mmCIF file of C-alpha atoms in Angstrom:
data_model
loop_
_atom_site.group_PDB
_atom_site.id
_atom_site.type_symbol
_atom_site.label_atom_id
_atom_site.label_comp_id
_atom_site.label_asym_id
_atom_site.label_seq_id
_atom_site.Cartn_x
_atom_site.Cartn_y
_atom_site.Cartn_z
ATOM 1 C CA MET A 1 53.370 66.348 102.581
ATOM 2 C CA ASN A 2 50.337 67.193 104.647
ATOM 3 C CA GLU A 3 47.248 64.996 104.565
ATOM 4 C CA LYS A 4 45.067 67.395 102.544
ATOM 5 C CA HIS A 5 47.761 67.747 99.876
ATOM 6 C CA HIS A 6 48.158 63.966 99.786
ATOM 7 C CA ASP A 7 44.383 63.542 99.337
ATOM 8 C CA SER A 8 44.365 66.131 96.546
ATOM 9 C CA LEU A 9 47.251 64.376 94.819
ATOM 10 C CA LYS A 10 45.485 61.022 95.052
ATOM 11 C CA GLN A 11 42.265 62.487 93.695
ATOM 12 C CA TYR A 12 43.933 64.309 90.780
ATOM 13 C CA VAL A 13 46.022 61.276 89.826
ATOM 14 C CA ASN A 14 43.032 58.962 89.938
ATOM 15 C CA ASP A 15 41.005 61.444 87.872
ATOM 16 C CA MET A 16 43.673 61.267 85.198
ATOM 17 C CA ILE A 17 43.861 57.461 85.343
ATOM 18 C CA GLY A 18 40.133 57.283 84.622
ATOM 19 C CA LEU A 19 40.387 59.851 81.863
ATOM 20 C CA GLU A 20 43.358 58.181 80.169
ATOM 21 C CA ARG A 21 41.664 54.774 80.438
ATOM 22 C CA ASP A 22 38.528 56.080 78.745
ATOM 23 C CA ILE A 23 40.466 57.849 76.004
ATOM 24 C CA THR A 24 42.532 54.734 75.299
ATOM 25 C CA ASN A 25 39.534 52.410 75.233
ATOM 26 C CA ALA A 26 37.458 54.682 72.994
ATOM 27 C CA ILE A 27 40.246 55.324 70.497
ATOM 28 C CA LYS A 28 41.144 51.631 70.301
ATOM 29 C CA LEU A 29 37.536 50.956 69.296
ATOM 30 C CA GLN A 30 37.732 53.724 66.714
ATOM 31 C CA ALA A 31 40.921 52.375 65.194
ATOM 32 C CA GLU A 32 39.144 49.086 64.467
ATOM 33 C CA ASP A 33 36.417 50.840 62.451
ATOM 34 C CA GLU A 34 36.814 50.276 58.697
ATOM 35 C CA ARG A 35 35.690 53.843 57.950
ATOM 36 C CA VAL A 36 38.491 55.239 60.106
ATOM 37 C CA LYS A 37 41.042 53.024 58.373
ATOM 38 C CA GLU A 38 40.352 54.883 55.104
ATOM 39 C CA PHE A 39 42.206 57.897 56.516
ATOM 40 C CA GLY A 40 45.858 56.826 56.770
ATOM 41 C CA GLU A 41 47.104 59.930 58.547
ATOM 42 C CA LEU A 42 44.268 59.641 61.065
ATOM 43 C CA ASN A 43 45.254 56.052 61.828
ATOM 44 C CA ALA A 44 48.807 57.164 62.593
ATOM 45 C CA ILE A 45 47.576 59.911 64.930
ATOM 46 C CA LEU A 46 45.186 57.546 66.711
ATOM 47 C CA ASP A 47 47.975 55.029 67.243
ATOM 48 C CA GLU A 48 50.154 57.787 68.674
ATOM 49 C CA ILE A 49 47.367 58.930 71.002
ATOM 50 C CA VAL A 50 46.875 55.386 72.318
ATOM 51 C CA ARG A 51 50.600 54.797 72.875
ATOM 52 C CA ALA A 52 51.068 58.119 74.670
ATOM 53 C CA SER A 53 47.911 57.673 76.730
ATOM 54 C CA GLU A 54 48.820 54.135 77.773
ATOM 55 C CA GLY A 55 52.330 55.242 78.732
ATOM 56 C CA ARG A 56 51.049 58.097 80.872
ATOM 57 C CA MET A 57 48.414 55.825 82.404
ATOM 58 C CA GLU A 58 51.081 53.349 83.540
ATOM 59 C CA GLU A 59 53.066 56.178 85.123
ATOM 60 C CA LEU A 60 49.908 57.491 86.784
ATOM 61 C CA LYS A 61 49.209 54.037 88.234
ATOM 62 C CA LYS A 62 52.739 53.900 89.654
ATOM 63 C CA LEU A 63 52.313 57.364 91.114
ATOM 64 C CA SER A 64 48.969 56.356 92.610
ATOM 65 C CA GLY A 65 50.488 53.235 94.151
ATOM 66 C CA GLU A 66 53.451 55.149 95.572
ATOM 67 C CA GLY A 67 51.096 57.654 97.145
ATOM 68 C CA GLY A 68 49.010 54.962 98.795
ATOM 69 C CA GLY A 69 46.170 55.740 96.432
ATOM 70 C CA SER A 70 43.511 53.237 95.688
ATOM 71 C CA LEU A 71 43.486 52.926 91.924
ATOM 72 C CA GLY A 72 40.455 54.613 90.452
ATOM 73 C CA ALA A 73 38.831 55.162 93.845
ATOM 74 C CA ALA A 74 38.561 58.907 93.422
ATOM 75 C CA VAL A 75 37.753 59.211 89.731
ATOM 76 C CA LYS A 76 35.572 62.282 89.426
ATOM 77 C CA GLU A 77 32.167 62.015 87.836
ATOM 78 C CA GLY A 78 32.862 65.134 85.754
ATOM 79 C CA PHE A 79 35.645 63.432 83.829
ATOM 80 C CA MET A 80 33.674 60.222 83.617
ATOM 81 C CA ALA A 81 30.641 62.034 82.231
ATOM 82 C CA VAL A 82 32.722 63.511 79.429
ATOM 83 C CA THR A 83 34.792 60.490 78.526
ATOM 84 C CA GLY A 84 32.199 57.861 79.378
ATOM 85 C CA SER A 85 29.763 59.440 76.970
ATOM 86 C CA LEU A 86 32.541 59.606 74.366
ATOM 87 C CA ALA A 87 33.088 55.874 74.661
ATOM 88 C CA GLY A 88 29.369 55.305 74.108
ATOM 89 C CA ILE A 89 29.295 57.687 71.157
ATOM 90 C CA TYR A 90 32.035 55.780 69.332
ATOM 91 C CA GLY A 91 29.906 52.665 69.155
ATOM 92 C CA LYS A 92 26.908 54.372 67.533
ATOM 93 C CA ILE A 93 26.339 54.355 63.804
ATOM 94 C CA ARG A 94 26.206 57.867 62.339
ATOM 95 C CA GLU A 95 25.780 59.380 58.937
ATOM 96 C CA HIS A 96 29.287 60.918 59.061
ATOM 97 C CA PRO A 97 30.935 59.027 61.892
ATOM 98 C CA VAL A 98 34.632 59.678 61.263
ATOM 99 C CA SER A 99 34.360 63.467 61.462
ATOM 100 C CA ARG A 100 32.348 63.227 64.656
ATOM 101 C CA MET A 101 34.769 60.729 66.143
ATOM 102 C CA VAL A 102 37.643 63.115 65.456
ATOM 103 C CA ARG A 103 35.669 65.985 66.975
ATOM 104 C CA ASP A 104 35.088 63.887 70.100
ATOM 105 C CA ASP A 105 38.780 62.926 70.212
ATOM 106 C CA ILE A 106 39.733 66.601 70.147
ATOM 107 C CA ILE A 107 37.353 67.269 73.035
ATOM 108 C CA ALA A 108 38.713 64.329 75.055
ATOM 109 C CA LEU A 109 42.322 65.408 74.489
ATOM 110 C CA ASP A 110 41.432 68.962 75.480
ATOM 111 C CA VAL A 111 39.973 67.655 78.750
ATOM 112 C CA ALA A 112 43.198 65.676 79.271
ATOM 113 C CA SER A 113 45.305 68.769 78.568
ATOM 114 C CA VAL A 114 43.369 70.782 81.138
ATOM 115 C CA GLY A 115 43.616 67.924 83.634
ATOM 116 C CA TYR A 116 47.373 67.691 83.187
ATOM 117 C CA GLY A 117 47.626 71.465 83.650
ATOM 118 C CA MET A 118 45.814 71.097 86.957
ATOM 119 C CA LEU A 119 48.020 68.151 87.962
ATOM 120 C CA LEU A 120 51.143 70.119 87.016
ATOM 121 C CA THR A 121 50.041 73.026 89.185
ATOM 122 C CA LEU A 122 49.344 70.668 92.068
ATOM 123 C CA GLY A 123 52.690 68.878 91.698
ATOM 124 C CA LEU A 124 54.612 72.143 91.596
ATOM 125 C CA SER A 125 52.614 73.567 94.510
ATOM 126 C CA ILE A 126 53.237 70.634 96.848
ATOM 127 C CA GLY A 127 56.765 69.914 95.644
ATOM 128 C CA ASP A 128 56.113 66.442 94.218
ATOM 129 C CA GLU A 129 58.767 65.944 91.535
ATOM 130 C CA ALA A 130 57.340 62.713 90.084
ATOM 131 C CA CYS A 131 53.893 64.251 89.737
ATOM 132 C CA THR A 132 55.347 67.419 88.211
ATOM 133 C CA ALA A 133 57.377 65.469 85.649
ATOM 134 C CA LEU A 134 54.453 63.283 84.606
ATOM 135 C CA ALA A 135 52.021 66.198 84.404
ATOM 136 C CA GLY A 136 54.556 68.194 82.406
ATOM 137 C CA ARG A 137 54.748 65.331 79.944
ATOM 138 C CA GLY A 138 50.948 65.352 79.586
ATOM 139 C CA VAL A 139 50.938 69.131 79.127
ATOM 140 C CA ASP A 140 53.602 68.793 76.413
ATOM 141 C CA GLU A 141 52.111 65.811 74.565
ATOM 142 C CA THR A 142 48.394 66.594 74.278
ATOM 143 C CA PRO A 143 48.291 69.990 72.466
ATOM 144 C CA PRO A 144 50.286 68.831 69.405
ATOM 145 C CA LEU A 145 47.868 65.905 69.004
ATOM 146 C CA ILE A 146 44.894 68.255 69.279
ATOM 147 C CA ILE A 147 46.424 70.490 66.597
ATOM 148 C CA ARG A 148 47.105 67.562 64.266
ATOM 149 C CA LEU A 149 43.536 66.300 64.602
ATOM 150 C CA THR A 150 42.153 69.828 64.154
ATOM 151 C CA ASP A 151 44.214 70.226 60.964
ATOM 152 C CA LEU A 152 42.901 66.916 59.633
ATOM 153 C CA LEU A 153 39.243 67.523 60.488
ATOM 154 C CA PRO A 154 38.317 69.777 57.495
ATOM 155 C CA LEU A 155 39.704 67.155 55.095
ATOM 156 C CA ILE A 156 37.627 64.426 56.748
ATOM 157 C CA VAL A 157 34.442 66.523 56.801
ATOM 158 C CA ALA A 158 34.807 67.468 53.129
ATOM 159 C CA GLY A 159 35.655 63.871 52.197
ATOM 160 C CA GLU A 160 32.502 62.584 53.869
ATOM 161 C CA LEU A 161 30.391 65.277 52.191
ATOM 162 C CA ALA A 162 31.972 64.608 48.780
ATOM 163 C CA ALA A 163 31.042 60.952 49.112
ATOM 164 C CA ASP A 164 27.391 62.059 49.337
ATOM 165 C CA ALA A 165 27.418 64.597 46.486
ATOM 166 C CA PRO A 166 29.807 66.939 44.644
ATOM 167 C CA LEU A 167 31.008 69.853 46.732
ATOM 168 C CA ALA A 168 29.850 73.361 45.842
ATOM 169 C CA ASN A 169 33.233 74.728 46.938
ATOM 170 C CA PRO A 170 36.164 72.410 46.166
ATOM 171 C CA SER A 171 38.607 74.729 47.988
ATOM 172 C CA ALA A 172 36.657 74.505 51.251
ATOM 173 C CA VAL A 173 39.286 72.334 52.957
ATOM 174 C CA GLN A 174 42.088 74.801 52.304
ATOM 175 C CA VAL A 175 39.997 77.836 53.262
ATOM 176 C CA ALA A 176 38.665 76.232 56.444
ATOM 177 C CA THR A 177 42.090 74.926 57.488
ATOM 178 C CA ALA A 178 43.714 78.337 56.953
ATOM 179 C CA ARG A 179 40.940 80.110 58.866
ATOM 180 C CA ILE A 180 41.160 77.688 61.789
ATOM 181 C CA ARG A 181 44.959 77.986 61.952
ATOM 182 C CA ASP A 182 44.747 81.788 61.756
ATOM 183 C CA SER A 183 42.227 81.926 64.580
ATOM 184 C CA TRP A 184 44.510 79.898 66.857
ATOM 185 C CA GLY A 185 47.502 82.007 65.869
ATOM 186 C CA SER A 186 45.727 85.190 66.897
ATOM 187 C CA VAL A 187 45.062 84.012 70.463
#
């Protein structure tokens, strides 16, 4: 592998290490929040996100070490700006914190999905089988989690609103969920 490709691989891998670390840390904090614990299905999804993220992070660290990378040395500020602010957001008290946490989780997982797509392209382009396999795993694992959180979000939003006052439209969850699913199906 030529030196420029090696540097790109190191940079991309370290970007993903930083991203996965931030996602894991933020979601672990979320899972400890009593308000989050009220949503059983959400807890299961968050646990799955943490397990998958930690597993990929360990593989990324191995890949970084094998490539002579210095762990975290090349973490891009763009990823850190997104996920670092997410970690800070989780600690703030909000009027409807669970829905906003889930929204932020969806955003973080979308950034991870895009990052793994980039890493997959790089791995395939330079012929690095370990990188390609790991990135393919990230590409496969993140979208289903995004979809599950997106499906759950209308229920959480309506639940938070109903706790404040009766809902004007009790079928809002079903209508919103169907509309969101339809919009993704038409892409």
